[in-house]
Coordinates of C-alpha atoms in Angstrom, one line a residue:
Chain U
A1 CA 98.4 152.0 68.9
A2 CA 95.5 150.0 67.5
G3 CA 92.4 150.0 69.7
V4 CA 89.2 147.9 69.7
I5 CA 87.0 148.9 66.7
Q6 CA 83.3 148.6 66.9
S7 CA 80.8 149.1 64.1
P8 CA 78.5 150.7 63.5
R9 CA 78.8 153.4 66.1
H10 CA 75.1 154.3 65.8
L11 CA 72.2 152.2 64.8
I12 CA 68.5 152.9 64.6
K13 CA 66.1 150.0 64.2
E14 CA 62.4 149.4 64.5
K15 CA 60.8 146.9 66.9
R16 CA 61.0 143.3 65.8
E17 CA 63.9 144.1 63.4
T18 CA 67.3 142.5 63.5
A19 CA 70.7 144.1 64.2
T20 CA 74.3 143.0 63.9
L21 CA 77.1 144.6 65.8
K22 CA 80.8 144.0 64.9
C23 CA 83.9 144.1 67.0
Y24 CA 87.5 144.0 65.9
P25 CA 89.8 143.3 68.9
I26 CA 93.3 144.7 69.4
P27 CA 95.7 142.6 67.3
R28 CA 96.9 139.5 69.1
H29 CA 94.1 139.7 71.7
D30 CA 92.4 136.3 71.9
T31 CA 89.5 137.2 74.2
V32 CA 86.4 139.3 73.4
Y33 CA 83.7 140.4 75.8
W34 CA 80.3 142.0 75.1
Y35 CA 78.6 144.3 77.5
Q36 CA 75.3 146.2 77.4
Q37 CA 74.9 149.5 79.2
G38 CA 71.5 151.2 79.5
P39 CA 71.2 154.9 80.3
G40 CA 72.7 155.7 83.7
Q41 CA 73.4 152.0 84.3
D42 CA 76.6 150.0 84.8
P43 CA 77.8 147.8 82.0
Q44 CA 76.1 144.4 82.1
F45 CA 78.1 141.4 80.9
L46 CA 76.5 139.5 78.0
I47 CA 79.0 137.0 76.7
S48 CA 82.7 136.3 76.2
F49 CA 84.8 134.3 73.8
Y50 CA 88.3 132.9 74.3
E51 CA 90.2 131.5 71.3
K52 CA 87.0 131.5 69.2
M53 CA 85.0 129.4 71.8
Q54 CA 82.3 130.8 74.1
S55 CA 83.9 131.1 77.5
D56 CA 81.1 132.6 79.6
K57 CA 77.6 133.8 79.3
G58 CA 75.8 136.4 81.3
S59 CA 72.4 138.1 81.1
I60 CA 72.1 137.7 77.3
P61 CA 68.6 137.3 76.0
D62 CA 67.9 134.2 73.9
R63 CA 67.1 136.6 71.1
F64 CA 70.8 137.5 71.0
S65 CA 73.6 135.4 69.7
A66 CA 77.3 136.0 69.2
Q67 CA 80.3 134.3 67.8
Q68 CA 84.0 134.9 67.4
F69 CA 85.5 134.2 64.0
S70 CA 88.8 132.8 62.9
D71 CA 90.3 136.3 62.6
Y72 CA 89.2 136.9 66.2
H73 CA 86.6 139.5 65.3
S74 CA 83.2 139.0 66.9
E75 CA 79.7 139.7 66.0
L76 CA 76.6 140.2 68.2
N77 CA 73.4 139.4 66.5
M78 CA 70.2 140.7 68.0
S79 CA 66.8 139.6 66.7
S80 CA 63.2 140.6 67.4
L81 CA 64.4 143.8 68.8
E82 CA 62.5 145.4 71.7
L83 CA 62.4 148.9 73.0
G84 CA 64.3 147.8 76.1
D85 CA 67.3 146.7 73.9
S86 CA 68.1 150.4 73.3
A87 CA 71.5 150.8 74.9
L88 CA 75.2 151.2 74.4
Y89 CA 76.8 147.9 73.5
F90 CA 80.5 147.7 74.3
C91 CA 83.0 145.2 73.1
A92 CA 86.2 144.7 75.0
S93 CA 89.3 142.6 74.3
S94 CA 92.2 141.2 76.3
L95 CA 95.1 138.9 75.9
G96 CA 94.0 136.0 78.0
L97 CA 91.1 135.9 80.4
A98 CA 90.1 138.8 82.7
G99 CA 90.9 137.1 85.9
S100 CA 94.4 136.0 84.9
T101 CA 95.6 139.0 82.9
G102 CA 93.4 141.8 84.2
E103 CA 92.9 144.8 82.0
L104 CA 90.2 144.9 79.4
F105 CA 90.4 147.3 76.5
F106 CA 87.1 148.7 75.5
G107 CA 85.8 150.0 72.2
E108 CA 83.8 153.2 71.9
G109 CA 80.6 151.3 71.8
S110 CA 77.7 150.9 69.4
R111 CA 74.6 152.9 70.3
L112 CA 71.5 151.0 69.4
T113 CA 68.2 152.8 69.4
V114 CA 65.0 150.8 68.9
L115 CA 61.9 152.8 67.9
Chain H
S1 CA 73.8 139.2 90.2
Q2 CA 75.7 142.4 90.7
Q3 CA 79.1 141.9 92.0
G4 CA 80.1 145.4 92.9
E5 CA 78.3 148.3 94.5
E6 CA 79.8 151.8 94.8
D7 CA 79.2 154.8 96.9
P8 CA 78.6 157.5 96.6
Q9 CA 76.6 157.3 93.5
A10 CA 77.4 161.0 92.7
L11 CA 80.1 163.3 94.0
S12 CA 80.6 167.0 93.3
I13 CA 83.8 168.7 94.3
Q14 CA 86.0 171.7 93.5
E15 CA 89.2 171.5 91.6
G16 CA 92.1 170.8 93.8
E17 CA 90.1 168.8 96.3
N18 CA 90.4 165.0 96.7
A19 CA 87.7 162.6 95.6
T20 CA 87.2 159.3 97.3
M21 CA 85.0 156.5 95.9
N22 CA 84.2 153.2 97.5
C23 CA 83.3 149.9 96.1
S24 CA 82.0 146.7 97.8
Y25 CA 81.8 143.3 96.2
K26 CA 80.4 139.9 97.2
T27 CA 82.6 137.0 96.2
S28 CA 86.3 136.1 96.5
I29 CA 88.3 137.7 93.7
N30 CA 91.6 137.4 91.9
N31 CA 91.8 141.1 91.3
L32 CA 89.8 144.3 91.4
Q33 CA 90.1 147.0 88.7
W34 CA 88.9 150.6 88.4
Y35 CA 87.7 152.1 85.1
R36 CA 86.7 155.5 84.0
Q37 CA 84.0 156.4 81.5
N38 CA 83.4 159.8 80.0
S39 CA 79.7 160.3 79.1
G40 CA 78.7 158.0 76.2
R41 CA 82.3 156.8 75.6
G42 CA 84.1 153.6 76.2
L43 CA 85.5 152.5 79.5
V44 CA 89.2 153.2 80.2
H45 CA 91.3 151.1 82.5
L46 CA 92.8 153.1 85.4
I47 CA 94.4 150.6 87.8
L48 CA 94.4 147.0 88.9
I49 CA 95.0 145.7 92.4
R50 CA 95.5 142.0 93.0
S51 CA 93.9 140.2 95.9
N52 CA 97.2 139.9 97.8
E53 CA 97.8 143.6 97.5
R54 CA 96.5 146.2 100.0
E55 CA 97.4 149.5 98.3
K56 CA 98.5 150.7 94.9
H57 CA 99.4 154.0 93.5
S58 CA 99.4 155.4 90.0
G59 CA 100.0 159.1 89.5
R60 CA 97.2 160.9 91.4
L61 CA 95.3 157.7 91.9
R62 CA 95.5 155.6 95.1
V63 CA 93.6 152.4 95.4
T64 CA 93.2 150.3 98.5
L65 CA 91.8 146.8 98.9
D66 CA 90.4 145.2 102.0
T67 CA 89.6 141.6 101.1
S68 CA 88.3 140.9 104.7
K69 CA 85.6 143.5 104.2
K70 CA 85.3 142.9 100.4
S71 CA 85.8 146.6 99.7
S72 CA 88.0 148.9 97.8
S73 CA 88.5 152.6 97.6
L74 CA 89.7 154.9 94.8
L75 CA 91.2 158.2 95.8
I76 CA 91.9 160.9 93.2
T77 CA 94.1 163.6 94.7
A78 CA 94.3 167.2 93.5
S79 CA 91.3 166.7 91.2
R80 CA 91.0 168.6 87.9
A81 CA 87.9 169.5 85.9
A82 CA 89.1 166.9 83.3
D83 CA 88.6 164.2 86.0
T84 CA 84.8 164.6 85.6
A85 CA 83.5 161.2 84.5
S86 CA 81.9 158.1 85.9
Y87 CA 84.2 155.7 87.8
F88 CA 83.4 152.0 88.0
C89 CA 85.1 149.2 90.0
A90 CA 85.1 145.8 88.3
T91 CA 85.9 142.4 89.8
D92 CA 86.4 138.9 88.5
E93 CA 85.3 136.0 90.6
R94 CA 87.9 133.6 91.9
G95 CA 87.5 130.3 90.1
N96 CA 85.7 132.1 87.3
T97 CA 88.1 134.2 85.3
D98 CA 86.1 134.6 82.1
K99 CA 84.5 138.0 82.8
L100 CA 84.6 141.2 84.8
I101 CA 81.5 142.3 86.7
F102 CA 81.1 146.1 87.0
G103 CA 79.7 148.0 90.0
T104 CA 77.1 150.7 89.8
G105 CA 79.6 153.5 89.4
T106 CA 80.2 156.9 90.9
R107 CA 79.5 160.0 88.8
L108 CA 82.2 162.5 89.7
Q109 CA 81.9 166.2 88.8
V110 CA 84.8 168.5 89.4
F111 CA 84.0 172.2 89.2
P112 CA 86.7 174.6 88.0

């Protein structure tokens, strides 16, 4: 069965550079979530989209932006990268919103290293 | 703010033993879920329990939910070395169904 696809899997950037992460949800899933997980930390919610509209926003820095496109894939754009942005970035998808339908399906993550 | 907190933060047991992990949360919820994460990998959904349920089973997993105490427990019976992973509880927030908030997680190590 198709899973959530994230690219790239690994990314190395210098401080102040820009990075773009991509997420392709499971077919027919209409909701996408982005999470950031630092080393040894729990996943922190960044932002979510439902039917291509932003549905909720968490602890996402102003330097970050995201959108969901007409084919439901999503991109997380990160600018003016800082050392503290080094983390695993997960995308998850679901059919409907988390509280109503429950289970989120996670991708394998994109590991961003900022030097 | 963090919704869920778990204890213990780390747990080491021998194969065949049972592992119990606890989670506390702060707000009213629609459901509570448990996820597993192998090191550096994506999270995998294990089980969901709704706010009107008290106990749920799935294979070797048993989850309880006490909404009056805002707490849940995950019991893994007859553990195996392959159960070694981090386990997270995740909750939504009643009235706000747009996201899941994860707890701090329990790192479980099962020794053969």
